PDB file of C-alpha atoms and ligand atoms in Angstrom:
ATOM      1  CA  MET A   1      13.018 -14.628 -14.801  1.00 94.00           C
ATOM      2  CA  LEU A   2       9.927 -15.555 -16.751  1.00 94.00           C
ATOM      3  CA  ILE A   3       7.796 -12.689 -18.053  1.00 95.00           C
ATOM      4  CA  ALA A   4       4.140 -13.784 -18.353  1.00 96.00           C
ATOM      5  CA  ARG A   5       1.717 -11.600 -20.304  1.00 96.00           C
ATOM      6  CA  THR A   6      -1.114 -14.157 -20.701  1.00 95.00           C
ATOM      7  CA  LEU A   7      -2.856 -16.463 -18.215  1.00 94.00           C
ATOM      8  CA  PRO A   8      -1.652 -19.705 -19.889  1.00 93.00           C
ATOM      9  CA  ASP A   9       1.977 -18.447 -19.644  1.00 93.00           C
ATOM     10  CA  LEU A  10       1.429 -17.606 -15.985  1.00 93.00           C
ATOM     11  CA  ARG A  11      -0.175 -20.954 -15.114  1.00 91.00           C
ATOM     12  CA  ALA A  12       2.638 -22.897 -16.793  1.00 88.00           C
ATOM     13  CA  ALA A  13       5.243 -21.013 -14.748  1.00 87.00           C
ATOM     14  CA  LEU A  14       3.547 -21.161 -11.373  1.00 88.00           C
ATOM     15  CA  THR A  15       3.135 -24.368  -9.421  1.00 86.00           C
ATOM     16  CA  GLY A  16       3.973 -25.342  -5.861  1.00 91.00           C
ATOM     17  CA  ASP A  17       4.929 -22.980  -3.043  1.00 96.00           C
ATOM     18  CA  ILE A  18       4.654 -19.359  -4.186  1.00 98.00           C
ATOM     19  CA  GLY A  19       5.356 -16.048  -2.445  1.00 98.00           C
ATOM     20  CA  PHE A  20       3.554 -13.222  -4.235  1.00 98.00           C
ATOM     21  CA  VAL A  21       4.185  -9.463  -4.312  1.00 98.00           C
ATOM     22  CA  PRO A  22       1.464  -7.435  -6.074  1.00 98.00           C
ATOM     23  CA  THR A  23       2.567  -3.946  -7.236  1.00 98.00           C
ATOM     24  CA  MET A  24       1.644  -1.110  -9.563  1.00 98.00           C
ATOM     25  CA  GLY A  25       5.248  -0.843 -10.785  1.00 98.00           C
ATOM     26  CA  ALA A  26       7.548   2.197 -10.589  1.00 97.00           C
ATOM     27  CA  LEU A  27       9.497  -0.039  -8.272  1.00 98.00           C
ATOM     28  CA  HIS A  28      11.720   1.236  -5.464  1.00 98.00           C
ATOM     29  CA  GLU A  29      13.503  -0.248  -2.446  1.00 98.00           C
ATOM     30  CA  GLY A  30      10.193  -0.581  -0.583  1.00 98.00           C
ATOM     31  CA  HIS A  31       8.852  -2.989  -3.203  1.00 98.00           C
ATOM     32  CA  LEU A  32      12.207  -4.783  -3.279  1.00 98.00           C
ATOM     33  CA  ALA A  33      12.009  -5.326   0.499  1.00 98.00           C
ATOM     34  CA  LEU A  34       8.809  -7.293  -0.123  1.00 98.00           C
ATOM     35  CA  ILE A  35      10.555  -9.353  -2.831  1.00 98.00           C
ATOM     36  CA  ALA A  36      13.468  -9.991  -0.446  1.00 98.00           C
ATOM     37  CA  ALA A  37      11.080 -11.175   2.285  1.00 98.00           C
ATOM     38  CA  ALA A  38       9.352 -13.499  -0.207  1.00 98.00           C
ATOM     39  CA  LYS A  39      12.721 -14.894  -1.250  1.00 98.00           C
ATOM     40  CA  ARG A  40      13.779 -15.554   2.347  1.00 98.00           C
ATOM     41  CA  ALA A  41      10.677 -17.711   2.850  1.00 97.00           C
ATOM     42  CA  GLY A  42      11.803 -20.047   0.034  1.00 95.00           C
ATOM     43  CA  GLY A  43       9.630 -21.315  -2.811  1.00 94.00           C
ATOM     44  CA  LYS A  44       9.067 -19.395  -6.023  1.00 97.00           C
ATOM     45  CA  VAL A  45       8.718 -15.618  -5.984  1.00 98.00           C
ATOM     46  CA  ALA A  46       6.113 -14.007  -8.224  1.00 98.00           C
ATOM     47  CA  ALA A  47       5.512 -10.275  -8.616  1.00 98.00           C
ATOM     48  CA  SER A  48       2.781  -8.539 -10.579  1.00 98.00           C
ATOM     49  CA  ILE A  49       2.780  -5.112 -12.169  1.00 98.00           C
ATOM     50  CA  PHE A  50      -0.651  -3.734 -12.951  1.00 98.00           C
ATOM     51  CA  VAL A  51      -1.739  -0.108 -12.628  1.00 98.00           C
ATOM     52  CA  ASN A  52      -5.266  -0.890 -11.516  1.00 98.00           C
ATOM     53  CA  PRO A  53      -7.754   1.614 -12.990  1.00 97.00           C
ATOM     54  CA  LYS A  54     -10.487   0.599 -10.507  1.00 97.00           C
ATOM     55  CA  GLN A  55      -8.593   1.904  -7.476  1.00 97.00           C
ATOM     56  CA  PHE A  56      -8.241   5.438  -8.866  1.00 96.00           C
ATOM     57  CA  GLY A  57     -11.040   7.968  -8.474  1.00 94.00           C
ATOM     58  CA  PRO A  58     -12.225  10.026 -11.500  1.00 92.00           C
ATOM     59  CA  ASN A  59     -10.115  13.026 -10.414  1.00 90.00           C
ATOM     60  CA  GLU A  60      -7.045  11.013  -9.431  1.00 92.00           C
ATOM     61  CA  ASP A  61      -3.754  10.416 -11.191  1.00 89.00           C
ATOM     62  CA  PHE A  62      -4.350   7.132 -13.094  1.00 96.00           C
ATOM     63  CA  SER A  63      -3.153   8.504 -16.437  1.00 95.00           C
ATOM     64  CA  ARG A  64      -0.020  10.108 -15.004  1.00 94.00           C
ATOM     65  CA  TYR A  65       0.831   7.316 -12.562  1.00 96.00           C
ATOM     66  CA  PRO A  66       4.527   6.505 -13.296  1.00 96.00           C
ATOM     67  CA  ARG A  67       5.042   3.564 -15.661  1.00 97.00           C
ATOM     68  CA  THR A  68       8.620   2.290 -15.856  1.00 97.00           C
ATOM     69  CA  GLU A  69       8.263  -1.300 -17.076  1.00 98.00           C
ATOM     70  CA  ALA A  70      11.764  -1.839 -18.505  1.00 98.00           C
ATOM     71  CA  SER A  71      13.593  -0.716 -15.368  1.00 98.00           C
ATOM     72  CA  ASP A  72      11.048  -2.538 -13.154  1.00 98.00           C
ATOM     73  CA  LEU A  73      11.789  -5.808 -14.982  1.00 98.00           C
ATOM     74  CA  GLU A  74      15.538  -5.261 -14.529  1.00 98.00           C
ATOM     75  CA  LYS A  75      15.066  -4.664 -10.803  1.00 98.00           C
ATOM     76  CA  LEU A  76      12.880  -7.751 -10.362  1.00 98.00           C
ATOM     77  CA  ALA A  77      15.336  -9.959 -12.259  1.00 98.00           C
ATOM     78  CA  ALA A  78      18.261  -8.625 -10.185  1.00 98.00           C
ATOM     79  CA  ALA A  79      16.258  -9.264  -6.980  1.00 98.00           C
ATOM     80  CA  GLY A  80      15.858 -12.933  -7.937  1.00 98.00           C
ATOM     81  CA  CYS A  81      12.143 -12.837  -8.738  1.00 98.00           C
ATOM     82  CA  HIS A  82      11.139 -15.988 -10.659  1.00 97.00           C
ATOM     83  CA  VAL A  83       8.002 -14.842 -12.461  1.00 97.00           C
ATOM     84  CA  VAL A  84       6.534 -11.444 -13.202  1.00 98.00           C
ATOM     85  CA  TRP A  85       2.875 -11.216 -14.154  1.00 98.00           C
ATOM     86  CA  LEU A  86       1.946  -8.325 -16.456  1.00 98.00           C
ATOM     87  CA  PRO A  87      -1.778  -8.662 -17.170  1.00 98.00           C
ATOM     88  CA  ASP A  88      -3.605  -6.242 -19.460  1.00 97.00           C
ATOM     89  CA  VAL A  89      -6.827  -4.445 -18.503  1.00 97.00           C
ATOM     90  CA  ALA A  90      -9.009  -6.776 -20.643  1.00 97.00           C
ATOM     91  CA  THR A  91      -7.697  -9.825 -18.744  1.00 97.00           C
ATOM     92  CA  MET A  92      -8.369  -8.249 -15.361  1.00 98.00           C
ATOM     93  CA  TYR A  93     -11.681  -6.612 -16.286  1.00 98.00           C
ATOM     94  CA  PRO A  94     -13.384  -8.366 -19.222  1.00 97.00           C
ATOM     95  CA  ASP A  95     -16.326  -6.417 -20.692  1.00 97.00           C
ATOM     96  CA  ASP A  96     -18.848  -8.836 -19.165  1.00 97.00           C
ATOM     97  CA  ALA A  97     -17.319  -8.714 -15.654  1.00 96.00           C
ATOM     98  CA  ALA A  98     -20.078  -8.230 -13.073  1.00 97.00           C
ATOM     99  CA  THR A  99     -18.382  -8.719  -9.697  1.00 97.00           C
ATOM    100  CA  MET A 100     -16.761  -6.199  -7.356  1.00 97.00           C
ATOM    101  CA  ILE A 101     -15.903  -6.723  -3.701  1.00 98.00           C
ATOM    102  CA  THR A 102     -17.622  -4.411  -1.237  1.00 97.00           C
ATOM    103  CA  LEU A 103     -16.076  -3.757   2.144  1.00 97.00           C
ATOM    104  CA  GLU A 104     -16.953  -2.358   5.506  1.00 96.00           C
ATOM    105  CA  GLY A 105     -15.043  -2.410   8.798  1.00 96.00           C
ATOM    106  CA  PRO A 106     -11.420  -1.317   8.325  1.00 97.00           C
ATOM    107  CA  ALA A 107     -12.142   0.035   4.809  1.00 98.00           C
ATOM    108  CA  LEU A 108     -14.671   2.671   5.871  1.00 97.00           C
ATOM    109  CA  ARG A 109     -12.592   5.440   7.418  1.00 98.00           C
ATOM    110  CA  TRP A 110      -9.357   7.290   6.512  1.00 98.00           C
ATOM    111  CA  GLU A 111      -8.374   6.501   2.909  1.00 98.00           C
ATOM    112  CA  GLY A 112     -11.776   4.846   2.456  1.00 98.00           C
ATOM    113  CA  ALA A 113     -13.520   8.122   3.325  1.00 97.00           C
ATOM    114  CA  VAL A 114     -11.165  10.388   1.366  1.00 96.00           C
ATOM    115  CA  ARG A 115     -11.077   8.086  -1.713  1.00 96.00           C
ATOM    116  CA  PRO A 116     -14.550   6.518  -2.223  1.00 96.00           C
ATOM    117  CA  GLY A 117     -14.303   3.213  -4.099  1.00 97.00           C
ATOM    118  CA  HIS A 118     -10.536   2.964  -3.652  1.00 98.00           C
ATOM    119  CA  PHE A 119     -10.517  -0.117  -1.409  1.00 98.00           C
ATOM    120  CA  ALA A 120     -13.234  -1.855  -3.448  1.00 98.00           C
ATOM    121  CA  GLY A 121     -10.868  -1.491  -6.418  1.00 98.00           C
ATOM    122  CA  VAL A 122      -7.875  -2.697  -4.388  1.00 98.00           C
ATOM    123  CA  ALA A 123      -9.685  -5.699  -2.883  1.00 98.00           C
ATOM    124  CA  THR A 124     -11.196  -6.724  -6.221  1.00 98.00           C
ATOM    125  CA  VAL A 125      -7.901  -6.633  -8.066  1.00 98.00           C
ATOM    126  CA  VAL A 126      -6.032  -8.407  -5.250  1.00 98.00           C
ATOM    127  CA  ALA A 127      -8.676 -11.170  -5.132  1.00 98.00           C
ATOM    128  CA  LYS A 128      -8.364 -11.611  -8.915  1.00 98.00           C
ATOM    129  CA  LEU A 129      -4.559 -11.659  -8.698  1.00 98.00           C
ATOM    130  CA  PHE A 130      -4.749 -14.276  -5.924  1.00 98.00           C
ATOM    131  CA  GLY A 131      -6.997 -16.387  -8.182  1.00 97.00           C
ATOM    132  CA  GLN A 132      -4.518 -16.099 -11.046  1.00 97.00           C
ATOM    133  CA  VAL A 133      -1.245 -16.559  -9.144  1.00 98.00           C
ATOM    134  CA  ARG A 134      -2.603 -18.873  -6.381  1.00 97.00           C
ATOM    135  CA  PRO A 135       0.109 -17.893  -3.884  1.00 98.00           C
ATOM    136  CA  THR A 136       0.858 -19.600  -0.574  1.00 98.00           C
ATOM    137  CA  ARG A 137       1.964 -16.272   0.901  1.00 98.00           C
ATOM    138  CA  ALA A 138       1.333 -12.666  -0.193  1.00 98.00           C
ATOM    139  CA  TYR A 139       3.466  -9.707   0.901  1.00 99.00           C
ATOM    140  CA  PHE A 140       2.203  -6.179   1.515  1.00 99.00           C
ATOM    141  CA  GLY A 141       3.917  -3.056   2.880  1.00 98.00           C
ATOM    142  CA  GLU A 142       3.019  -1.494   6.228  1.00 98.00           C
ATOM    143  CA  LYS A 143       3.452   1.815   4.391  1.00 98.00           C
ATOM    144  CA  ASP A 144      -0.181   1.272   3.348  1.00 98.00           C
ATOM    145  CA  PHE A 145      -1.284   0.085   6.769  1.00 98.00           C
ATOM    146  CA  GLN A 146      -5.009   0.393   6.132  1.00 98.00           C
ATOM    147  CA  GLN A 147      -4.626  -1.586   2.904  1.00 98.00           C
ATOM    148  CA  VAL A 148      -2.990  -4.434   4.857  1.00 98.00           C
ATOM    149  CA  GLN A 149      -5.917  -4.551   7.321  1.00 98.00           C
ATOM    150  CA  VAL A 150      -8.451  -4.450   4.469  1.00 98.00           C
ATOM    151  CA  ILE A 151      -6.706  -7.348   2.691  1.00 98.00           C
ATOM    152  CA  ARG A 152      -6.434  -9.350   5.926  1.00 98.00           C
ATOM    153  CA  ARG A 153     -10.159  -8.854   6.521  1.00 97.00           C
ATOM    154  CA  MET A 154     -11.023  -9.876   2.935  1.00 98.00           C
ATOM    155  CA  VAL A 155      -8.826 -12.996   3.143  1.00 98.00           C
ATOM    156  CA  ALA A 156     -10.457 -13.998   6.434  1.00 98.00           C
ATOM    157  CA  ASP A 157     -14.017 -13.239   5.289  1.00 98.00           C
ATOM    158  CA  LEU A 158     -13.696 -14.982   1.903  1.00 98.00           C
ATOM    159  CA  LEU A 159     -11.670 -17.866   3.393  1.00 98.00           C
ATOM    160  CA  LEU A 160      -8.949 -17.354   0.798  1.00 98.00           C
ATOM    161  CA  PRO A 161      -6.134 -19.914   1.204  1.00 97.00           C
ATOM    162  CA  VAL A 162      -3.263 -17.420   1.393  1.00 98.00           C
ATOM    163  CA  GLU A 163      -1.137 -16.118   4.261  1.00 98.00           C
ATOM    164  CA  VAL A 164      -0.891 -12.312   4.352  1.00 98.00           C
ATOM    165  CA  ILE A 165       2.487 -11.007   5.519  1.00 98.00           C
ATOM    166  CA  ALA A 166       3.150  -7.322   6.310  1.00 98.00           C
ATOM    167  CA  ILE A 167       6.636  -5.855   5.842  1.00 98.00           C
ATOM    168  CA  PRO A 168       7.936  -2.715   7.649  1.00 98.00           C
ATOM    169  CA  THR A 169       8.102   0.558   5.725  1.00 98.00           C
ATOM    170  CA  VAL A 170      11.351   1.351   3.914  1.00 98.00           C
ATOM    171  CA  ARG A 171      12.371   4.999   4.351  1.00 98.00           C
ATOM    172  CA  GLU A 172      14.812   7.574   3.024  1.00 98.00           C
ATOM    173  CA  THR A 173      17.545   8.488   5.527  1.00 98.00           C
ATOM    174  CA  ASP A 174      15.526  11.576   6.560  1.00 98.00           C
ATOM    175  CA  GLY A 175      12.489   9.418   7.402  1.00 98.00           C
ATOM    176  CA  LEU A 176      10.313   9.978   4.317  1.00 98.00           C
ATOM    177  CA  ALA A 177       8.585   6.699   3.385  1.00 98.00           C
ATOM    178  CA  LEU A 178       9.555   5.601  -0.132  1.00 98.00           C
ATOM    179  CA  SER A 179       6.676   5.963  -2.583  1.00 98.00           C
ATOM    180  CA  SER A 180       6.318   5.818  -6.352  1.00 96.00           C
ATOM    181  CA  ARG A 181       4.682   9.260  -6.208  1.00 95.00           C
ATOM    182  CA  ASN A 182       7.578  10.973  -4.361  1.00 97.00           C
ATOM    183  CA  ARG A 183       9.111  11.719  -7.781  1.00 96.00           C
ATOM    184  CA  PHE A 184       6.370  14.335  -8.263  1.00 97.00           C
ATOM    185  CA  LEU A 185       7.618  16.382  -5.268  1.00 98.00           C
ATOM    186  CA  SER A 186       9.465  19.592  -6.215  1.00 98.00           C
ATOM    187  CA  ALA A 187      12.868  20.079  -4.534  1.00 98.00           C
ATOM    188  CA  GLU A 188      11.230  22.573  -2.189  1.00 98.00           C
ATOM    189  CA  ASP A 189       8.408  20.169  -1.228  1.00 98.00           C
ATOM    190  CA  ARG A 190      10.844  17.262  -0.927  1.00 98.00           C
ATOM    191  CA  ALA A 191      12.663  19.238   1.771  1.00 98.00           C
ATOM    192  CA  LYS A 192       9.371  19.637   3.702  1.00 98.00           C
ATOM    193  CA  ALA A 193       8.216  16.021   3.317  1.00 98.00           C
ATOM    194  CA  PRO A 194      10.113  14.455   6.277  1.00 98.00           C
ATOM    195  CA  ALA A 195       7.869  16.523   8.600  1.00 98.00           C
ATOM    196  CA  LEU A 196       5.189  13.824   8.309  1.00 98.00           C
ATOM    197  CA  PHE A 197       7.281  11.019   9.815  1.00 98.00           C
ATOM    198  CA  ALA A 198       8.812  13.460  12.321  1.00 98.00           C
ATOM    199  CA  ALA A 199       5.277  14.344  13.491  1.00 98.00           C
ATOM    200  CA  LEU A 200       4.355  10.653  13.723  1.00 98.00           C
ATOM    201  CA  GLN A 201       7.443   9.845  15.793  1.00 98.00           C
ATOM    202  CA  ALA A 202       6.909  12.794  18.147  1.00 98.00           C
ATOM    203  CA  ALA A 203       3.216  11.950  18.636  1.00 98.00           C
ATOM    204  CA  ALA A 204       3.911   8.244  19.222  1.00 98.00           C
ATOM    205  CA  THR A 205       6.542   9.111  21.837  1.00 98.00           C
ATOM    206  CA  SER A 206       4.168  11.533  23.604  1.00 98.00           C
ATOM    207  CA  ILE A 207       1.258   9.072  23.656  1.00 96.00           C
ATOM    208  CA  ARG A 208       3.468   6.257  24.924  1.00 95.00           C
ATOM    209  CA  GLY A 209       4.605   8.666  27.661  1.00 95.00           C
ATOM    210  CA  GLY A 210       0.982   9.243  28.729  1.00 95.00           C
ATOM    211  CA  ALA A 211       0.302  12.635  27.084  1.00 96.00           C
ATOM    212  CA  ASP A 212      -3.292  13.671  26.324  1.00 97.00           C
ATOM    213  CA  ILE A 213      -4.300  12.105  22.996  1.00 97.00           C
ATOM    214  CA  THR A 214      -6.481  14.915  21.621  1.00 97.00           C
ATOM    215  CA  GLU A 215      -3.855  17.557  22.468  1.00 98.00           C
ATOM    216  CA  THR A 216      -1.053  15.457  21.000  1.00 98.00           C
ATOM    217  CA  LEU A 217      -2.886  14.882  17.715  1.00 98.00           C
ATOM    218  CA  ALA A 218      -3.858  18.570  17.447  1.00 98.00           C
ATOM    219  CA  LYS A 219      -0.245  19.583  18.104  1.00 98.00           C
ATOM    220  CA  ALA A 220       0.926  17.229  15.341  1.00 98.00           C
ATOM    221  CA  CYS A 221      -1.536  18.790  12.868  1.00 98.00           C
ATOM    222  CA  HIS A 222      -0.282  22.294  13.752  1.00 98.00           C
ATOM    223  CA  TYR A 223       3.291  21.159  13.271  1.00 98.00           C
ATOM    224  CA  LEU A 224       2.401  19.768   9.834  1.00 98.00           C
ATOM    225  CA  MET A 225       0.655  22.993   8.788  1.00 98.00           C
ATOM    226  CA  ASN A 226       3.592  25.081  10.014  1.00 98.00           C
ATOM    227  CA  SER A 227       5.840  22.801   7.943  1.00 98.00           C
ATOM    228  CA  GLY A 228       3.830  23.509   4.759  1.00 98.00           C
ATOM    229  CA  LEU A 229       1.789  20.264   4.692  1.00 98.00           C
ATOM    230  CA  VAL A 230      -2.017  20.109   4.712  1.00 98.00           C
ATOM    231  CA  PRO A 231      -3.153  17.190   6.886  1.00 98.00           C
ATOM    232  CA  ASP A 232      -6.142  15.089   5.708  1.00 97.00           C
ATOM    233  CA  TYR A 233      -6.126  13.088   8.941  1.00 98.00           C
ATOM    234  CA  PHE A 234      -3.741  12.310  11.784  1.00 98.00           C
ATOM    235  CA  SER A 235      -5.442   9.795  14.078  1.00 98.00           C
ATOM    236  CA  LEU A 236      -4.742   7.268  16.796  1.00 98.00           C
ATOM    237  CA  VAL A 237      -6.547   4.033  15.929  1.00 98.00           C
ATOM    238  CA  ASP A 238      -6.924   0.446  17.053  1.00 97.00           C
ATOM    239  CA  ALA A 239      -4.382  -1.444  14.914  1.00 97.00           C
ATOM    240  CA  GLY A 240      -6.892  -4.134  13.907  1.00 94.00           C
ATOM    241  CA  SER A 241     -10.269  -2.431  13.427  1.00 95.00           C
ATOM    242  CA  LEU A 242      -8.753   0.996  12.611  1.00 97.00           C
ATOM    243  CA  GLU A 243     -11.474   2.608  14.738  1.00 97.00           C
ATOM    244  CA  PRO A 244     -10.310   5.840  16.451  1.00 97.00           C
ATOM    245  CA  LEU A 245      -9.124   5.493  20.043  1.00 96.00           C
ATOM    246  CA  GLN A 246     -10.058   7.982  22.761  1.00 89.00           C
ATOM    247  CA  ALA A 247      -7.753   6.224  25.246  1.00 90.00           C
ATOM    248  CA  PHE A 248      -4.520   4.391  24.497  1.00 88.00           C
ATOM    249  CA  THR A 249      -4.957   0.631  24.211  1.00 89.00           C
ATOM    250  CA  HIS A 250      -2.457  -1.770  22.720  1.00 87.00           C
ATOM    251  CA  PRO A 251      -1.865  -2.431  19.816  1.00 94.00           C
ATOM    252  CA  ALA A 252      -2.479   1.050  18.442  1.00 97.00           C
ATOM    253  CA  ARG A 253      -1.302   2.872  15.338  1.00 98.00           C
ATOM    254  CA  ILE A 254      -1.250   6.472  14.233  1.00 98.00           C
ATOM    255  CA  LEU A 255      -2.450   6.819  10.626  1.00 98.00           C
ATOM    256  CA  ALA A 256      -1.677  10.008   8.734  1.00 98.00           C
ATOM    257  CA  ALA A 257      -2.205  11.536   5.299  1.00 98.00           C
ATOM    258  CA  ALA A 258      -1.192  15.028   4.231  1.00 98.00           C
ATOM    259  CA  LYS A 259      -1.094  16.979   0.981  1.00 98.00           C
ATOM    260  CA  LEU A 260       2.155  18.476  -0.185  1.00 98.00           C
ATOM    261  CA  GLY A 261       1.947  20.254  -3.537  1.00 95.00           C
ATOM    262  CA  PRO A 262       0.575  17.748  -6.076  1.00 93.00           C
ATOM    263  CA  VAL A 263       1.307  14.727  -3.851  1.00 96.00           C
ATOM    264  CA  ARG A 264      -0.625  13.102  -1.001  1.00 97.00           C
ATOM    265  CA  LEU A 265       1.813  11.644   1.501  1.00 98.00           C
ATOM    266  CA  LEU A 266       0.648   8.612   3.459  1.00 98.00           C
ATOM    267  CA  ASP A 267       2.417   7.215   6.507  1.00 98.00           C
ATOM    268  CA  ASN A 268       1.798   5.555   9.882  1.00 99.00           C
ATOM    269  CA  ILE A 269       3.589   4.406  13.004  1.00 98.00           C
ATOM    270  CA  ALA A 270       3.060   1.795  15.694  1.00 98.00           C
ATOM    271  CA  VAL A 271       2.395   3.167  19.179  1.00 96.00           C
TER     272      VAL A 271
HETATM  273  P1  AMP B 301       2.156  -0.017  -4.923  1.00 56.40           P
HETATM  274  O1  AMP B 301       3.015  -0.333  -6.110  1.00 56.40           O
HETATM  275  O2  AMP B 301       2.249   1.409  -4.472  1.00 56.40           O
HETATM  276  O3  AMP B 301       0.751  -0.527  -5.071  1.00 56.40           O
HETATM  277  O4  AMP B 301       2.783  -0.852  -3.724  1.00 56.40           O
HETATM  278  C1  AMP B 301       2.960  -2.242  -3.834  1.00 56.40           C
HETATM  279  C2  AMP B 301       3.311  -2.783  -2.481  1.00 56.40           C
HETATM  280  O5  AMP B 301       4.527  -2.190  -2.017  1.00 56.40           O
HETATM  281  C3  AMP B 301       2.238  -2.477  -1.425  1.00 56.40           C
HETATM  282  O6  AMP B 301       2.072  -3.612  -0.597  1.00 56.40           O
HETATM  283  C4  AMP B 301       2.856  -1.313  -0.685  1.00 56.40           C
HETATM  284  O7  AMP B 301       2.399  -1.193   0.648  1.00 56.40           O
HETATM  285  C5  AMP B 301       4.324  -1.679  -0.716  1.00 56.40           C
HETATM  286  N1  AMP B 301       5.161  -0.504  -0.466  1.00 56.40           N
HETATM  287  C6  AMP B 301       5.069   0.711  -1.075  1.00 56.40           C
HETATM  288  N2  AMP B 301       5.962   1.569  -0.540  1.00 56.40           N
HETATM  289  C7  AMP B 301       6.620   0.901   0.436  1.00 56.40           C
HETATM  290  C8  AMP B 301       7.653   1.241   1.355  1.00 56.40           C
HETATM  291  N3  AMP B 301       8.186   2.458   1.389  1.00 56.40           N
HETATM  292  N4  AMP B 301       8.071   0.286   2.222  1.00 56.40           N
HETATM  293  C9  AMP B 301       7.526  -0.968   2.196  1.00 56.40           C
HETATM  294  N5  AMP B 301       6.555  -1.343   1.353  1.00 56.40           N
HETATM  295  C10 AMP B 301       6.104  -0.438   0.482  1.00 56.40           C
END
């Protein structure tokens, strides 16, 4: 595995058909599922690790975001990744940089409303990474379903020559979606955390069965609160535009975020 820390190193290593997996590191089986999907498609597999300051708000956890570079590199090498790109902040955001991507549509609600500027930071860094790595295909996790729709929209709107591929969420056996931030859950909170996916499954089953949408979503929020979680949102949306649905149309998704101690859990399910 080649470890590139400068753009000339990266360019020398990357030519031809490339599957790309952008990450912020602290890698787990969810990230490795994206690497595995990239490998199955053939071609070279490139991953990046960059904790992107522009996607964290001023009161968010940028400084304490987990950084585990040595073990990440071991995992990527064992997974058969060909190149890992480790840019520094000055390469990604030179002092004279004057361009940020602004977004509407699928970026406006949900995480976009709770975390102002978050998706502008995500889209800008992903566009820069695409320009550096020049992948044929890029792999993103459905765990961050809104992020996938935002990236798809950006790729379509900016006519970027890359295919965006979404990979299903990897979960613990009790249903909790793997996340780099789960390590900050206390043992007590960890025991409560599966309630989020349980609520999503129950609500999806009810809505598929024809239950009233407003009642079902309200019931899910009560269940979360009774389980010790504080819901930010729990909403049935159109799977493309992410606009809320009053009546069930296909394809739909339930998007959910809830606070649990110091952690915000994010999850979603197809309906
Ligand atoms: P992050 O390092 O959190 O920015 O995530 C990098 C990529 O891994 C994103 O495309 C995430 O959606 C994806 N990812 C994170 N957690 C999971 C998971 N549990 N299952 C599948 N993909 C995931």
